[in-house]
Coordinates of N, CA and C in Angstrom, one line a residue:
M1 N 90.2 97.6 142.8 CA 89.6 95.9 142.3 C 91.0 95.0 141.3
A2 N 90.9 94.1 142.1 CA 91.6 92.7 141.4 C 90.7 92.5 140.2
V3 N 91.6 91.5 139.5 CA 91.1 90.8 138.4 C 91.8 89.1 138.4
A4 N 90.7 88.4 138.7 CA 91.2 86.9 138.8 C 91.1 86.4 137.4
N5 N 92.3 85.8 137.1 CA 92.2 85.2 135.4 C 91.8 83.8 135.8
Y6 N 92.2 83.0 134.6 CA 91.7 81.5 134.7 C 92.3 80.7 135.0
F7 N 93.1 81.0 136.0 CA 94.1 80.0 136.6 C 94.4 80.5 137.9
D8 N 93.5 81.3 138.6 CA 93.9 82.0 139.7 C 93.1 81.3 141.4
S9 N 94.0 81.8 142.0 CA 93.3 81.3 143.6 C 94.0 82.7 144.4
I10 N 92.7 82.7 145.6 CA 93.0 84.5 145.9 C 92.5 84.3 147.1
V11 N 92.8 84.5 148.4 CA 92.3 84.4 150.0 C 92.4 85.6 150.4
A12 N 91.5 86.0 151.1 CA 91.4 87.4 151.7 C 91.0 87.9 153.0
F13 N 91.7 87.9 154.1 CA 91.7 88.4 155.3 C 91.6 89.8 155.6
G14 N 90.9 90.0 156.8 CA 91.0 91.7 157.2 C 89.7 92.2 157.6
P15 N 89.5 93.1 157.8 CA 88.4 94.3 158.1 C 87.6 94.7 156.8
D16 N 88.5 94.4 155.4 CA 88.0 95.1 154.2 C 87.7 94.4 153.2
A17 N 86.4 94.0 152.3 CA 86.2 93.2 151.2 C 87.3 93.6 150.1
W18 N 87.8 92.6 149.7 CA 88.0 92.9 148.1 C 87.6 92.8 147.2
S19 N 87.6 93.4 146.2 CA 86.7 93.7 145.3 C 87.0 92.8 144.1
I20 N 86.8 91.6 143.4 CA 87.6 90.4 142.5 C 86.4 90.4 141.4
A21 N 87.3 91.1 140.0 CA 86.6 90.7 138.9 C 87.0 89.6 138.3
I22 N 86.1 88.8 137.7 CA 86.5 87.6 137.0 C 86.6 87.7 135.7
A23 N 88.0 87.6 135.1 CA 88.4 88.1 133.7 C 87.4 87.0 132.8
G24 N 87.0 87.8 131.5 CA 86.2 87.0 130.8 C 84.7 87.0 131.0
T25 N 84.2 87.8 132.2 CA 82.6 87.4 132.7 C 82.4 89.1 133.4
T26 N 81.3 89.1 133.3 CA 80.9 90.5 134.3 C 80.5 90.2 135.9
L27 N 81.0 89.0 136.2 CA 80.8 88.7 137.5 C 82.0 89.7 138.7
T28 N 81.8 90.4 139.3 CA 82.4 90.6 140.4 C 82.2 90.1 141.6
I29 N 83.2 89.7 142.8 CA 82.8 89.1 143.9 C 83.4 89.7 145.1
P30 N 82.7 90.2 146.2 CA 83.5 90.7 147.0 C 84.0 89.8 147.6
L31 N 85.4 90.0 148.0 CA 86.2 88.8 148.7 C 86.2 88.9 150.4
K32 N 86.1 88.6 151.1 CA 86.0 88.9 152.7 C 86.4 87.6 153.5
N33 N 87.5 87.5 153.9 CA 87.8 86.3 154.7 C 87.1 85.1 154.7
S34 N 87.8 85.0 153.3 CA 87.1 83.5 152.3 C 88.2 83.4 151.4
A35 N 87.9 82.4 150.2 CA 89.1 81.9 149.2 C 88.1 81.8 148.0
L36 N 89.0 82.3 146.8 CA 88.1 82.3 145.4 C 89.1 81.1 144.9
S37 N 88.7 80.4 143.7 CA 89.3 79.6 143.2 C 89.1 79.7 141.7
V38 N 89.6 79.9 140.5 CA 89.1 80.4 139.2 C 89.8 79.1 138.4
S39 N 88.7 78.2 137.9 CA 89.6 77.3 136.8 C 89.1 77.2 135.5
G40 N 89.4 77.2 134.4 CA 88.8 76.9 133.0 C 90.0 76.6 132.0
T41 N 89.3 76.4 131.2 CA 89.7 75.5 130.2 C 89.8 76.4 128.4
L42 N 89.7 77.6 128.9 CA 89.6 79.2 127.6 C 91.1 78.7 127.3
D43 N 92.1 78.9 127.8 CA 93.3 78.8 127.0 C 94.3 77.7 126.7
R44 N 93.7 76.7 127.6 CA 94.6 75.3 127.4 C 94.0 74.4 127.9
A45 N 94.0 72.9 127.5 CA 93.4 71.9 128.0 C 94.7 71.5 129.1
H46 N 94.0 71.7 130.3 CA 95.3 71.2 131.4 C 94.6 70.1 132.3
V47 N 93.4 70.2 132.4 CA 92.6 69.4 133.3 C 92.0 68.2 132.5
Y48 N 92.1 66.9 133.1 CA 92.1 65.7 132.5 C 90.6 65.2 133.3
D49 N 89.5 64.7 132.7 CA 88.6 63.9 133.0 C 88.6 62.3 133.3
P50 N 88.5 62.1 134.9 CA 89.2 60.9 135.4 C 88.7 59.4 134.7
S51 N 87.1 60.2 134.3 CA 86.4 58.7 133.9 C 87.1 58.7 132.2
T52 N 87.5 59.2 131.9 CA 87.7 59.1 130.4 C 89.4 59.5 130.3
G53 N 90.0 59.8 131.0 CA 91.6 59.9 131.1 C 91.9 60.9 129.8
K54 N 90.7 61.9 129.5 CA 90.9 62.9 128.2 C 90.6 64.2 128.7
P55 N 91.7 65.1 128.3 CA 91.6 66.3 128.7 C 90.0 67.1 128.5
I56 N 89.7 67.9 129.5 CA 88.3 68.8 129.4 C 88.3 69.4 128.1
E57 N 87.2 68.9 127.4 CA 86.9 69.7 126.3 C 86.0 71.1 126.0
G58 N 86.3 72.0 125.0 CA 85.0 72.9 125.2 C 85.7 74.2 126.4
A59 N 85.2 75.7 125.7 CA 85.3 76.6 126.7 C 85.0 76.6 127.9
R60 N 85.3 76.4 129.0 CA 84.6 76.4 130.5 C 85.4 77.2 131.4
L61 N 84.2 78.2 132.2 CA 85.4 79.0 133.5 C 84.5 78.4 134.3
T62 N 84.9 78.2 135.5 CA 84.1 78.0 136.7 C 84.7 78.6 137.9
V63 N 84.3 79.3 138.7 CA 84.7 79.8 140.0 C 83.8 79.2 141.4
A64 N 84.7 79.3 142.7 CA 84.3 78.5 143.6 C 84.9 79.5 144.9
Q65 N 83.8 80.0 145.6 CA 84.1 80.9 146.7 C 83.5 80.0 148.0
T66 N 85.0 79.9 149.0 CA 84.5 79.4 150.1 C 85.3 79.5 151.9
D67 N 85.4 79.2 152.9 CA 86.2 79.5 153.9 C 87.4 78.7 153.6
S68 N 87.7 77.8 153.0 CA 88.9 77.4 152.8 C 89.6 77.0 151.6
A69 N 91.0 77.6 151.5 CA 91.4 77.7 150.1 C 91.9 76.8 149.3
T70 N 91.9 75.5 150.2 CA 92.4 73.8 149.6 C 90.7 73.6 148.9
E71 N 89.9 74.1 149.9 CA 88.2 73.8 149.1 C 87.9 74.3 148.0
A72 N 88.3 75.6 147.9 CA 87.8 76.2 147.0 C 88.1 76.0 145.4
E73 N 90.1 75.3 145.7 CA 90.5 75.1 144.6 C 89.9 73.6 144.3
A74 N 89.6 72.6 145.3 CA 89.3 71.6 144.5 C 87.7 71.7 144.3
L75 N 87.1 72.6 144.5 CA 85.7 72.6 144.0 C 85.5 73.3 142.7
S76 N 86.6 74.1 142.4 CA 86.6 74.5 141.0 C 86.8 73.9 139.9
T77 N 88.1 73.2 140.2 CA 88.4 71.8 139.6 C 87.4 70.9 139.3
A78 N 86.6 70.6 140.4 CA 85.4 69.4 139.9 C 84.5 70.0 139.4
L79 N 84.2 71.3 139.6 CA 82.9 71.8 138.9 C 83.7 72.1 137.4
L80 N 84.5 72.0 136.9 CA 85.3 71.8 135.4 C 85.2 70.5 135.0
V81 N 85.3 69.5 135.7 CA 85.2 68.0 135.3 C 83.8 68.0 135.0
T82 N 83.0 68.3 136.2 CA 81.6 67.8 136.0 C 80.7 68.7 135.0
G83 N 80.9 69.9 135.3 CA 80.4 70.8 134.5 C 78.8 71.1 134.7
E84 N 78.5 70.4 135.8 CA 77.2 70.8 136.7 C 77.7 71.1 138.1
I85 N 76.5 72.4 138.6 CA 76.8 73.1 140.1 C 75.7 72.3 140.7
A86 N 75.0 71.9 140.3 CA 74.0 71.0 141.6 C 74.5 70.1 142.3
P87 N 75.1 69.0 141.9 CA 75.5 68.0 142.5 C 76.8 68.6 143.9
I88 N 77.5 69.4 143.4 CA 78.5 70.0 144.1 C 78.0 70.6 145.4
A89 N 76.9 71.8 145.0 CA 76.3 72.8 145.9 C 75.9 71.7 146.7
A90 N 74.9 70.8 146.8 CA 74.3 69.6 147.3 C 75.1 69.0 148.4
Q91 N 76.8 68.9 148.1 CA 78.1 68.7 149.0 C 78.5 69.8 149.5
F92 N 78.7 70.5 149.2 CA 78.9 72.0 149.9 C 78.4 72.9 150.1
P93 N 77.2 73.2 150.6 CA 76.2 74.4 151.1 C 76.7 75.8 151.3
R94 N 77.9 75.7 151.7 CA 78.5 76.8 152.0 C 79.5 77.8 151.1
A95 N 79.3 76.7 149.7 CA 80.2 77.3 148.9 C 79.4 78.0 147.7
S96 N 79.8 79.1 147.0 CA 79.4 79.8 146.3 C 80.1 79.2 144.8
L97 N 78.9 78.9 143.9 CA 79.8 78.3 142.8 C 79.1 78.8 141.3
W98 N 79.8 79.0 140.7 CA 79.5 79.9 139.3 C 80.2 79.4 137.9
L99 N 79.3 78.7 137.2 CA 79.9 78.0 135.9 C 79.7 78.9 134.5
F100 N 80.7 79.2 134.1 CA 80.8 79.8 132.5 C 81.1 79.0 131.2

């Protein structure tokens, strides 16, 4: 089992699923022929809210899993900024999203 930390992106291809544990949570994701991105503000404020120009405040951890590594990275960051799963899930129905 691999562990994904607060700023990781992982792509898994091949016949076997990788078991990915998300640090700081009880979530474990089987990753096969897809990409996973984890974003968080638990250690530092490094993502800025474009509407305010200020860093995202508060402890937040987001996870996005989808077919594309680029899309997973963008979605985990967007989820970190918005703090809401529903609007993003509506736009990207094939993505799996988690917010902690």
